[in-house]
Short mmCIF file of N, CA and C in Angstrom, two decimals:
data_model
loop_
_atom_site.label_atom_id
_atom_site.label_comp_id
_atom_site.label_asym_id
_atom_site.label_seq_id
_atom_site.Cartn_x
_atom_site.Cartn_y
_atom_site.Cartn_z
N UNK A 6 -103.12 -43.60 -55.53
CA UNK A 6 -102.14 -44.13 -54.58
C UNK A 6 -100.85 -43.83 -55.84
N UNK A 7 -100.58 -44.12 -56.73
CA UNK A 7 -99.59 -43.62 -57.84
C UNK A 7 -99.01 -42.21 -57.52
N UNK A 8 -100.04 -41.17 -56.99
CA UNK A 8 -99.18 -40.15 -56.52
C UNK A 8 -98.78 -39.89 -54.95
N UNK A 9 -99.13 -40.90 -54.41
CA UNK A 9 -98.97 -40.86 -53.07
C UNK A 9 -97.50 -41.66 -53.42
N UNK A 10 -96.74 -42.89 -53.38
CA UNK A 10 -96.14 -43.46 -54.11
C UNK A 10 -94.70 -42.33 -54.74
N UNK A 11 -95.28 -41.28 -55.87
CA UNK A 11 -94.16 -40.61 -55.93
C UNK A 11 -94.01 -39.80 -54.48
N UNK A 12 -95.12 -38.72 -53.90
CA UNK A 12 -94.73 -38.07 -52.62
C UNK A 12 -94.26 -39.09 -52.28
N UNK A 13 -93.91 -40.44 -51.43
CA UNK A 13 -93.17 -40.96 -50.62
C UNK A 13 -91.79 -41.28 -51.72
N UNK A 14 -91.55 -41.30 -52.18
CA UNK A 14 -90.39 -41.56 -53.02
C UNK A 14 -89.05 -40.51 -53.11
N UNK A 15 -90.56 -39.13 -53.24
CA UNK A 15 -89.97 -37.69 -53.20
C UNK A 15 -89.20 -38.47 -52.01
N UNK A 16 -90.23 -38.07 -51.01
CA UNK A 16 -89.96 -37.14 -49.53
C UNK A 16 -88.74 -38.15 -49.14
N UNK A 17 -88.30 -40.04 -49.16
CA UNK A 17 -87.34 -40.86 -48.74
C UNK A 17 -86.06 -39.76 -49.35
N UNK A 18 -85.91 -39.29 -50.88
CA UNK A 18 -84.78 -39.40 -51.55
C UNK A 18 -84.75 -38.10 -51.03
N UNK A 19 -85.23 -36.72 -50.40
CA UNK A 19 -84.51 -36.04 -49.57
C UNK A 19 -83.98 -36.16 -48.39
N UNK A 20 -84.74 -37.20 -47.33
CA UNK A 20 -84.74 -37.42 -46.40
C UNK A 20 -83.10 -37.94 -46.15
N UNK A 21 -83.20 -38.44 -47.64
CA UNK A 21 -81.85 -39.39 -47.33
C UNK A 21 -80.11 -38.33 -47.97
N UNK A 22 -81.12 -36.97 -48.99
CA UNK A 22 -80.13 -35.89 -48.83
C UNK A 22 -79.80 -35.11 -47.90
N UNK A 23 -80.90 -34.99 -46.84
CA UNK A 23 -80.79 -34.00 -45.83
C UNK A 23 -79.92 -34.83 -44.15
N UNK A 24 -80.11 -35.67 -44.15
CA UNK A 24 -78.83 -36.62 -43.35
C UNK A 24 -78.01 -36.10 -43.10
N UNK A 25 -76.89 -36.51 -44.42
CA UNK A 25 -75.40 -36.36 -44.46
C UNK A 25 -75.28 -34.67 -44.45
N UNK A 26 -76.08 -33.62 -44.35
CA UNK A 26 -75.87 -32.46 -44.52
C UNK A 26 -76.18 -31.88 -42.61
N UNK A 27 -77.29 -32.65 -42.19
CA UNK A 27 -77.64 -32.49 -40.95
C UNK A 27 -75.93 -32.64 -40.15
N UNK A 28 -75.41 -34.04 -40.63
CA UNK A 28 -74.36 -34.41 -39.73
C UNK A 28 -72.95 -33.80 -39.91
N UNK A 29 -72.94 -33.28 -41.29
CA UNK A 29 -72.02 -32.14 -40.95
C UNK A 29 -71.85 -31.11 -40.26
N UNK A 30 -73.63 -30.62 -40.12
CA UNK A 30 -72.86 -29.42 -39.39
C UNK A 30 -72.96 -29.66 -37.50
N UNK A 31 -73.97 -30.54 -37.50
CA UNK A 31 -73.33 -31.06 -35.63
C UNK A 31 -71.96 -31.16 -35.42
N UNK A 32 -71.37 -31.49 -36.38
CA UNK A 32 -69.76 -31.78 -36.38
C UNK A 32 -69.01 -30.80 -35.85
N UNK A 33 -69.98 -29.68 -36.90
CA UNK A 33 -68.70 -28.51 -36.72
C UNK A 33 -68.75 -27.81 -35.01
N UNK A 34 -69.86 -27.93 -34.39
CA UNK A 34 -69.80 -27.66 -32.99
C UNK A 34 -69.76 -28.73 -32.21
N UNK A 35 -69.57 -29.72 -32.75
CA UNK A 35 -68.41 -30.37 -32.08
C UNK A 35 -67.38 -30.47 -31.68
N UNK A 36 -66.62 -29.66 -32.73
CA UNK A 36 -65.25 -29.90 -33.04
C UNK A 36 -64.53 -28.03 -32.31
N UNK A 37 -65.72 -27.23 -32.24
CA UNK A 37 -65.00 -26.10 -31.39
C UNK A 37 -63.95 -26.41 -29.96
N UNK A 38 -62.63 -25.61 -30.48
CA UNK A 38 -62.03 -25.58 -29.11
C UNK A 38 -62.68 -25.25 -28.17
N UNK A 39 -62.81 -25.44 -26.85
CA UNK A 39 -62.53 -24.88 -25.71
C UNK A 39 -61.77 -25.45 -24.70
N UNK A 40 -62.13 -24.18 -23.94
CA UNK A 40 -61.10 -24.71 -22.05
C UNK A 40 -61.53 -26.20 -21.99
N UNK A 41 -62.47 -26.72 -21.60
CA UNK A 41 -62.94 -28.02 -21.30
C UNK A 41 -62.02 -29.14 -22.03
N UNK A 42 -61.72 -28.39 -23.00
CA UNK A 42 -60.66 -30.02 -23.62
C UNK A 42 -59.25 -30.37 -23.13
N UNK A 43 -58.91 -29.43 -22.24
CA UNK A 43 -57.73 -30.18 -21.40
C UNK A 43 -58.13 -30.04 -19.80
N UNK A 44 -57.23 -30.97 -19.39
CA UNK A 44 -57.44 -30.50 -17.99
C UNK A 44 -55.47 -29.88 -17.22
N UNK A 45 -55.66 -29.18 -16.81
CA UNK A 45 -54.33 -28.32 -16.56
C UNK A 45 -54.23 -28.71 -14.73
N UNK A 46 -52.96 -29.49 -14.45
CA UNK A 46 -52.54 -29.11 -12.87
C UNK A 46 -50.75 -29.35 -12.91
N UNK A 47 -50.73 -28.10 -11.88
CA UNK A 47 -52.21 -27.70 -10.80
C UNK A 47 -52.47 -26.53 -11.39
N UNK A 48 -53.23 -26.45 -10.29
CA UNK A 48 -54.38 -25.27 -10.88
C UNK A 48 -53.53 -23.80 -10.26
N UNK A 49 -52.99 -24.11 -9.03
CA UNK A 49 -52.00 -22.68 -9.13
C UNK A 49 -50.49 -23.18 -9.23
N UNK A 50 -49.67 -21.98 -9.65
CA UNK A 50 -48.65 -22.35 -9.67
C UNK A 50 -47.82 -21.69 -9.13
N UNK A 51 -46.75 -22.04 -8.37
CA UNK A 51 -45.23 -20.47 -7.91
C UNK A 51 -44.96 -19.94 -8.90
N UNK A 52 -44.75 -18.86 -7.95
CA UNK A 52 -44.09 -17.78 -9.02
C UNK A 52 -42.81 -17.81 -9.22
N UNK A 53 -42.07 -17.49 -9.92
CA UNK A 53 -40.70 -17.79 -9.62
C UNK A 53 -39.89 -19.14 -9.75
N UNK A 54 -40.50 -20.25 -10.12
CA UNK A 54 -40.37 -21.37 -9.34
C UNK A 54 -40.24 -22.93 -10.80
N UNK A 55 -39.52 -23.51 -10.78
CA UNK A 55 -39.53 -24.29 -11.92
C UNK A 55 -40.38 -25.20 -11.53
N UNK A 56 -41.51 -26.11 -12.31
CA UNK A 56 -42.50 -27.22 -11.36
C UNK A 56 -43.05 -28.00 -11.91
N UNK A 57 -43.72 -28.57 -12.01
CA UNK A 57 -43.88 -29.81 -12.98
C UNK A 57 -45.32 -28.57 -13.47
N UNK A 58 -45.87 -29.21 -15.11
CA UNK A 58 -47.02 -28.68 -15.27
C UNK A 58 -47.59 -29.66 -16.17
N UNK A 59 -49.01 -30.63 -16.00
CA UNK A 59 -49.20 -31.78 -16.33
C UNK A 59 -50.42 -30.94 -17.06
N UNK A 60 -51.04 -31.55 -17.97
CA UNK A 60 -51.66 -31.55 -19.60
C UNK A 60 -52.01 -32.82 -19.61
N UNK A 61 -53.47 -32.79 -19.31
CA UNK A 61 -54.67 -34.15 -20.00
C UNK A 61 -55.20 -33.77 -21.04
N UNK A 62 -54.52 -33.52 -22.21
CA UNK A 62 -56.15 -33.78 -23.57
C UNK A 62 -57.46 -34.19 -23.14
N UNK A 63 -58.36 -33.70 -23.52
CA UNK A 63 -59.63 -34.62 -23.59
C UNK A 63 -60.22 -34.85 -25.05
N UNK A 64 -59.81 -34.26 -25.51
CA UNK A 64 -59.70 -34.59 -27.71
C UNK A 64 -58.26 -34.24 -27.93
N UNK A 65 -58.36 -33.94 -29.16
CA UNK A 65 -57.19 -34.53 -29.83
C UNK A 65 -57.07 -32.72 -30.30
N UNK A 66 -55.85 -32.08 -29.54
CA UNK A 66 -55.80 -30.45 -29.68
C UNK A 66 -54.06 -30.29 -29.48
N UNK A 67 -53.75 -28.72 -29.63
CA UNK A 67 -52.46 -28.82 -30.07
C UNK A 67 -52.02 -27.41 -28.65
N UNK A 68 -51.15 -27.84 -27.72
CA UNK A 68 -50.96 -26.65 -26.95
C UNK A 68 -49.94 -26.41 -27.00
N UNK A 69 -49.79 -24.74 -27.09
CA UNK A 69 -49.21 -23.94 -26.63
C UNK A 69 -48.88 -23.49 -25.70
N UNK A 70 -47.53 -23.26 -24.65
CA UNK A 70 -47.33 -22.97 -23.42
C UNK A 70 -46.34 -21.71 -23.80
N UNK A 71 -45.67 -20.31 -23.56
CA UNK A 71 -45.33 -19.50 -24.05
C UNK A 71 -44.21 -19.31 -22.78
N UNK A 72 -44.18 -19.98 -21.77
CA UNK A 72 -43.22 -19.80 -20.56
C UNK A 72 -41.68 -20.40 -20.32
N UNK A 73 -41.57 -20.38 -20.09
CA UNK A 73 -39.99 -21.19 -19.51
C UNK A 73 -40.11 -22.65 -19.34
N UNK A 74 -39.92 -23.86 -20.44
CA UNK A 74 -39.75 -24.79 -19.89
C UNK A 74 -37.94 -25.79 -20.30
N UNK A 75 -37.65 -26.60 -19.54
CA UNK A 75 -37.16 -27.54 -19.11
C UNK A 75 -37.37 -28.58 -20.66
N UNK A 76 -36.44 -28.57 -20.90
CA UNK A 76 -37.00 -29.65 -22.42
C UNK A 76 -36.18 -31.21 -21.56
N UNK A 77 -36.70 -32.62 -21.44
CA UNK A 77 -36.42 -33.35 -20.79
C UNK A 77 -35.40 -33.66 -21.37
N UNK A 78 -34.84 -33.61 -22.69
CA UNK A 78 -33.54 -34.95 -22.71
C UNK A 78 -32.62 -33.96 -22.74
N UNK A 79 -32.49 -33.08 -23.55
CA UNK A 79 -31.45 -31.74 -23.21
C UNK A 79 -31.23 -30.98 -21.82
N UNK A 80 -32.52 -31.43 -21.14
CA UNK A 80 -32.26 -30.54 -19.93
C UNK A 80 -31.95 -29.05 -20.44
N UNK A 81 -31.72 -28.65 -21.55
CA UNK A 81 -32.36 -26.65 -21.80
C UNK A 81 -33.30 -26.23 -21.62
N UNK A 82 -33.36 -24.86 -20.88
CA UNK A 82 -34.47 -24.57 -20.74
C UNK A 82 -34.52 -23.41 -22.02
N UNK A 83 -36.06 -23.65 -22.94
CA UNK A 83 -35.75 -22.86 -23.73
C UNK A 83 -37.36 -22.27 -23.96
N UNK A 84 -37.90 -21.01 -24.10
CA UNK A 84 -38.41 -19.61 -23.77
C UNK A 84 -40.22 -20.49 -24.82
N UNK A 85 -40.10 -21.53 -24.24
CA UNK A 85 -41.99 -22.09 -25.35
C UNK A 85 -41.46 -23.51 -25.70
N UNK A 86 -42.80 -23.93 -25.96
CA UNK A 86 -42.75 -24.81 -26.85
C UNK A 86 -44.30 -25.21 -26.99
N UNK A 87 -44.91 -26.08 -28.38
CA UNK A 87 -45.61 -26.43 -28.10
C UNK A 87 -45.70 -28.00 -28.67
N UNK A 88 -47.30 -28.60 -27.64
CA UNK A 88 -47.68 -29.76 -27.80
C UNK A 88 -48.48 -30.43 -28.46
N UNK A 89 -48.31 -31.22 -29.42
CA UNK A 89 -49.79 -32.16 -30.04
C UNK A 89 -49.92 -33.18 -28.98
N UNK A 90 -51.36 -33.24 -28.75
CA UNK A 90 -52.08 -34.42 -27.86
C UNK A 90 -52.97 -34.89 -28.41
N UNK A 91 -53.44 -36.03 -28.36
CA UNK A 91 -54.22 -37.38 -29.04
C UNK A 91 -55.19 -37.14 -27.46
N UNK A 92 -56.33 -37.24 -28.01
CA UNK A 92 -57.28 -37.46 -26.68
C UNK A 92 -57.52 -38.98 -25.56
N UNK A 93 -56.98 -38.53 -24.07
CA UNK A 93 -56.86 -39.23 -23.55
C UNK A 93 -54.90 -38.99 -22.82
N UNK A 94 -54.13 -38.75 -23.80
CA UNK A 94 -53.26 -38.46 -23.66
C UNK A 94 -52.64 -37.06 -22.32
N UNK A 95 -51.49 -37.62 -21.57
CA UNK A 95 -50.71 -36.75 -21.02
C UNK A 95 -49.98 -36.74 -21.06
N UNK A 96 -49.31 -35.17 -20.76
CA UNK A 96 -47.69 -34.95 -21.03
C UNK A 96 -47.38 -33.62 -20.14
N UNK A 97 -46.25 -33.87 -19.18
CA UNK A 97 -46.22 -33.12 -17.40
C UNK A 97 -44.33 -32.74 -18.17
N UNK A 98 -44.50 -31.47 -18.35
CA UNK A 98 -43.59 -30.84 -18.59
C UNK A 98 -42.55 -29.92 -17.05
N UNK A 99 -42.01 -29.29 -16.99
CA UNK A 99 -41.32 -28.50 -16.13
C UNK A 99 -41.01 -27.49 -16.60
N UNK A 100 -42.01 -26.40 -16.25
CA UNK A 100 -42.39 -25.58 -16.52
C UNK A 100 -42.31 -24.37 -15.63
N UNK A 101 -41.49 -22.72 -15.88
CA UNK A 101 -41.26 -21.62 -14.99
C UNK A 101 -42.72 -20.94 -14.67
N UNK A 102 -43.03 -20.13 -13.38
CA UNK A 102 -44.19 -19.79 -13.50
C UNK A 102 -43.30 -18.55 -13.41
N UNK A 103 -43.76 -17.55 -14.32
CA UNK A 103 -43.03 -16.14 -14.30
C UNK A 103 -43.61 -15.60 -13.04
N UNK A 104 -42.00 -14.33 -12.70
CA UNK A 104 -42.30 -13.95 -10.99
C UNK A 104 -43.01 -12.41 -11.33
N UNK A 105 -43.73 -12.28 -10.24
CA UNK A 105 -44.28 -10.43 -9.86
C UNK A 105 -45.53 -10.50 -10.74
N UNK A 106 -46.14 -12.01 -11.45
CA UNK A 106 -47.59 -11.66 -12.06
C UNK A 106 -48.72 -12.43 -11.48
N UNK A 107 -49.78 -12.48 -11.68
CA UNK A 107 -51.18 -13.06 -10.90
C UNK A 107 -51.13 -14.42 -11.67
N UNK A 108 -50.70 -14.43 -13.07
CA UNK A 108 -51.41 -15.78 -14.35
C UNK A 108 -49.73 -15.66 -14.72
N UNK A 109 -49.95 -17.29 -15.04
CA UNK A 109 -49.83 -17.87 -16.55
C UNK A 109 -50.79 -18.25 -17.91
N UNK A 110 -50.75 -18.66 -18.39
CA UNK A 110 -51.40 -18.74 -19.41
C UNK A 110 -50.79 -19.56 -20.86
N UNK A 111 -51.74 -20.90 -21.23
CA UNK A 111 -51.42 -21.57 -22.35
C UNK A 111 -52.68 -21.45 -23.26
N UNK A 112 -52.33 -22.20 -24.28
CA UNK A 112 -53.20 -21.55 -25.55
C UNK A 112 -53.69 -23.11 -26.13
N UNK A 113 -54.67 -22.82 -26.89
CA UNK A 113 -55.36 -24.30 -27.16
C UNK A 113 -55.71 -23.52 -29.13
N UNK A 114 -55.07 -24.67 -29.88
CA UNK A 114 -55.99 -24.48 -30.86
C UNK A 114 -55.87 -26.28 -31.92
N UNK A 115 -56.28 -26.07 -33.03
CA UNK A 115 -56.65 -27.46 -33.58
C UNK A 115 -55.41 -27.96 -33.31
N UNK A 116 -55.88 -29.86 -33.95
CA UNK A 116 -54.01 -30.02 -33.76
C UNK A 116 -53.79 -30.51 -34.98
N UNK A 117 -52.32 -29.87 -34.28
CA UNK A 117 -51.21 -30.27 -35.92
C UNK A 117 -51.28 -28.43 -36.10
N UNK A 118 -51.37 -27.21 -35.62
CA UNK A 118 -51.17 -26.34 -35.98
C UNK A 118 -50.19 -25.89 -35.43
N UNK A 119 -49.53 -24.81 -36.61
CA UNK A 119 -48.16 -24.60 -36.56
C UNK A 119 -47.95 -23.13 -36.41
N UNK A 120 -48.77 -22.31 -36.35
CA UNK A 120 -48.89 -20.69 -35.90
C UNK A 120 -49.76 -19.73 -35.15
N UNK A 121 -49.22 -19.29 -34.24
CA UNK A 121 -49.42 -18.66 -32.69
C UNK A 121 -49.58 -17.69 -32.40
N UNK A 122 -50.46 -16.68 -32.24
CA UNK A 122 -50.07 -15.69 -31.92
C UNK A 122 -49.29 -15.64 -30.69
N UNK A 123 -48.87 -14.19 -30.70
CA UNK A 123 -48.12 -13.79 -28.93
C UNK A 123 -48.26 -12.85 -29.17
N UNK A 124 -47.78 -12.25 -27.73
CA UNK A 124 -47.90 -10.76 -27.46
C UNK A 124 -46.72 -10.00 -28.07
N UNK A 125 -46.74 -8.57 -27.97
CA UNK A 125 -45.30 -7.63 -28.24
C UNK A 125 -44.56 -8.23 -26.83
N UNK A 126 -43.48 -7.81 -26.75
CA UNK A 126 -42.46 -8.12 -25.49
C UNK A 126 -42.91 -6.92 -25.13
N UNK A 127 -43.49 -6.25 -24.83
CA UNK A 127 -43.71 -4.60 -24.25
C UNK A 127 -44.95 -4.51 -23.73
N UNK A 128 -45.61 -5.74 -23.70
CA UNK A 128 -46.98 -6.20 -23.37
C UNK A 128 -46.84 -7.15 -22.31
N UNK A 129 -48.01 -7.15 -20.71
CA UNK A 129 -47.56 -8.49 -20.25
C UNK A 129 -48.81 -9.67 -21.25
N UNK A 130 -48.88 -10.90 -20.62
CA UNK A 130 -49.50 -11.69 -21.61
C UNK A 130 -50.98 -11.42 -20.55
N UNK A 131 -50.70 -11.25 -19.44
CA UNK A 131 -52.73 -10.72 -18.75
C UNK A 131 -53.30 -9.30 -19.52
N UNK A 132 -52.73 -8.88 -19.77
CA UNK A 132 -53.03 -7.50 -20.03
C UNK A 132 -53.59 -8.37 -22.27
N UNK A 133 -52.41 -8.27 -22.39
CA UNK A 133 -53.35 -9.03 -23.83
C UNK A 133 -54.13 -10.02 -24.33
N UNK A 134 -54.10 -10.69 -22.99
CA UNK A 134 -55.20 -11.68 -23.19
C UNK A 134 -56.30 -11.10 -23.06
N UNK A 135 -56.14 -10.51 -22.10
CA UNK A 135 -57.97 -9.54 -21.47
C UNK A 135 -58.79 -8.38 -22.26
N UNK A 136 -57.23 -7.96 -23.46
CA UNK A 136 -57.37 -6.74 -24.12
C UNK A 136 -57.96 -7.85 -25.91
N UNK A 137 -58.05 -9.11 -25.74
CA UNK A 137 -58.38 -9.93 -26.80
C UNK A 137 -57.39 -9.96 -27.57
N UNK A 138 -56.09 -9.54 -27.15
CA UNK A 138 -55.00 -9.22 -28.50
C UNK A 138 -54.37 -10.78 -29.05
N UNK A 139 -55.26 -12.12 -28.64
CA UNK A 139 -54.84 -13.17 -29.35
C UNK A 139 -56.25 -13.29 -30.80
N UNK A 140 -56.34 -12.08 -30.71
CA UNK A 140 -57.62 -12.18 -31.85
C UNK A 140 -57.00 -11.15 -32.69
N UNK A 141 -56.10 -10.53 -32.45
CA UNK A 141 -55.57 -9.67 -33.64
C UNK A 141 -54.79 -10.06 -34.30
N UNK A 142 -53.83 -10.74 -34.21
CA UNK A 142 -52.70 -12.04 -35.40
C UNK A 142 -51.62 -10.47 -35.31
N UNK A 143 -50.91 -9.56 -34.98
CA UNK A 143 -50.40 -8.57 -35.10
C UNK A 143 -49.02 -9.64 -35.14
N UNK A 144 -48.79 -10.42 -34.18
CA UNK A 144 -47.49 -10.62 -33.58
C UNK A 144 -47.65 -12.48 -33.92
N UNK A 145 -46.95 -12.99 -34.33
CA UNK A 145 -47.10 -14.50 -34.48
C UNK A 145 -46.07 -15.36 -34.13
N UNK A 146 -45.65 -16.35 -34.00
CA UNK A 146 -44.46 -17.60 -33.77
C UNK A 146 -44.80 -18.95 -34.85
N UNK A 147 -44.00 -19.30 -35.29
CA UNK A 147 -44.10 -20.70 -35.56
C UNK A 147 -43.50 -22.14 -35.12
N UNK A 148 -44.03 -23.22 -34.57
CA UNK A 148 -43.34 -24.21 -34.71
C UNK A 148 -42.02 -24.81 -35.39
N UNK A 149 -40.88 -25.34 -34.69
CA UNK A 149 -39.82 -25.26 -34.95
C UNK A 149 -39.40 -27.28 -34.37
N UNK A 150 -39.48 -27.96 -35.22
CA UNK A 150 -39.12 -28.89 -35.15
C UNK A 150 -37.84 -29.34 -33.66
N UNK A 151 -37.77 -30.55 -32.97
CA UNK A 151 -36.37 -30.26 -32.22
C UNK A 151 -35.51 -30.49 -33.23
N UNK A 152 -33.94 -29.57 -31.96
CA UNK A 152 -33.12 -30.50 -32.60
C UNK A 152 -32.68 -31.38 -32.69
N UNK A 153 -31.49 -32.17 -32.71
CA UNK A 153 -30.96 -33.50 -32.47
C UNK A 153 -30.48 -33.52 -31.04
N UNK A 154 -31.22 -33.74 -30.17
CA UNK A 154 -30.52 -33.97 -28.92
C UNK A 154 -31.78 -33.44 -27.81
N UNK A 155 -32.69 -32.70 -28.97
CA UNK A 155 -33.41 -32.41 -27.87
C UNK A 155 -34.77 -33.00 -27.94
N UNK A 156 -35.77 -32.64 -27.76
CA UNK A 156 -37.42 -33.46 -27.94
C UNK A 156 -38.72 -32.68 -27.59
N UNK A 157 -38.39 -30.86 -27.44
CA UNK A 157 -39.03 -29.98 -27.74
C UNK A 157 -39.31 -29.63 -28.96
N UNK A 158 -40.93 -28.87 -29.56
CA UNK A 158 -40.35 -28.04 -30.38
C UNK A 158 -39.95 -26.99 -29.76
N UNK A 159 -39.19 -26.12 -30.89
CA UNK A 159 -39.19 -24.24 -30.05
C UNK A 159 -39.66 -23.65 -31.66
N UNK A 160 -39.75 -22.39 -31.45
CA UNK A 160 -40.56 -21.02 -31.46
C UNK A 160 -39.82 -20.33 -32.02
N UNK A 161 -40.25 -19.57 -33.74
CA UNK A 161 -39.64 -18.37 -34.42
C UNK A 161 -40.76 -17.59 -34.43
N UNK A 162 -40.50 -16.52 -34.97
CA UNK A 162 -41.21 -15.18 -35.83
C UNK A 162 -41.00 -15.96 -36.75
N UNK A 163 -42.71 -15.40 -37.37
CA UNK A 163 -43.02 -15.22 -38.26
C UNK A 163 -43.82 -14.43 -39.07
N UNK A 164 -44.03 -14.24 -40.13
CA UNK A 164 -45.16 -13.23 -40.31
C UNK A 164 -46.28 -13.96 -40.94
N UNK A 165 -46.49 -15.72 -40.95
CA UNK A 165 -47.95 -15.60 -41.86
C UNK A 165 -48.85 -15.95 -40.54
N UNK A 166 -49.82 -15.62 -40.55
CA UNK A 166 -51.29 -15.48 -39.56
C UNK A 166 -51.42 -16.55 -38.78
N UNK A 167 -51.47 -16.26 -37.82
CA UNK A 167 -51.86 -17.52 -36.47
C UNK A 167 -53.08 -17.82 -36.45
N UNK A 168 -53.34 -18.88 -36.15
CA UNK A 168 -54.51 -19.52 -35.93
C UNK A 168 -55.54 -18.99 -34.69
N UNK A 169 -56.51 -19.47 -34.41
CA UNK A 169 -57.50 -18.84 -33.60
C UNK A 169 -57.45 -20.18 -32.36
N UNK A 170 -57.41 -19.07 -31.27
CA UNK A 170 -56.60 -19.98 -30.12
C UNK A 170 -57.84 -19.44 -28.91
N UNK A 171 -57.36 -20.39 -28.01
CA UNK A 171 -58.12 -20.16 -26.53
C UNK A 171 -57.25 -20.34 -25.30
N UNK A 172 -57.74 -18.75 -24.89
CA UNK A 172 -56.52 -19.01 -24.03
C UNK A 172 -56.87 -19.66 -22.35
N UNK A 173 -55.74 -20.31 -21.90
CA UNK A 173 -56.05 -21.00 -20.43
C UNK A 173 -55.96 -19.91 -19.50
N UNK A 174 -56.23 -19.68 -18.49
CA UNK A 174 -55.30 -19.03 -17.43
C UNK A 174 -55.02 -19.64 -16.48
N UNK A 175 -53.60 -20.08 -15.84
CA UNK A 175 -53.72 -20.33 -14.77
C UNK A 175 -52.63 -19.64 -13.89
N UNK A 176 -53.52 -19.82 -12.50
CA UNK A 176 -53.63 -19.05 -11.19
C UNK A 176 -52.20 -19.20 -11.01
N UNK A 177 -51.43 -17.86 -10.89
CA UNK A 177 -50.02 -17.72 -9.91
C UNK A 177 -49.37 -17.19 -8.51
#
């Protein structure tokens, strides 16, 4: 009888110790970023034309738009931006789908991410993504808070390592 109680006690203690660990492991797979974490429209952009780009977040996430965008406050055109988005949030930007190409891209990373991989100026986004260049982390930009009179973060080159990102292809 005493032996059975000892076994039961040890089993209960082991169970209570294992449950929190199991929860941690499960959360790691849940937090992995995927292309399904956002909805982007339109699914096809018109090349060479400024047009609305609407992004809806399905989880807390940061989105890097490496194309020309118009700042809605200053009305200035800038070369890319980063948006931090909370679950369920929708943001619209006016973005230029580059001319003479088949695809534009946005990139996803953990919410609040500062550093992003970028391509070399001598390489297209398409070939860079196709060869997995975003994993090389050779070139990177960091986000910079907007100046007074503007609303979008700007980007500067950095020598710091960039984050892991997930590319999303938008047909053009």
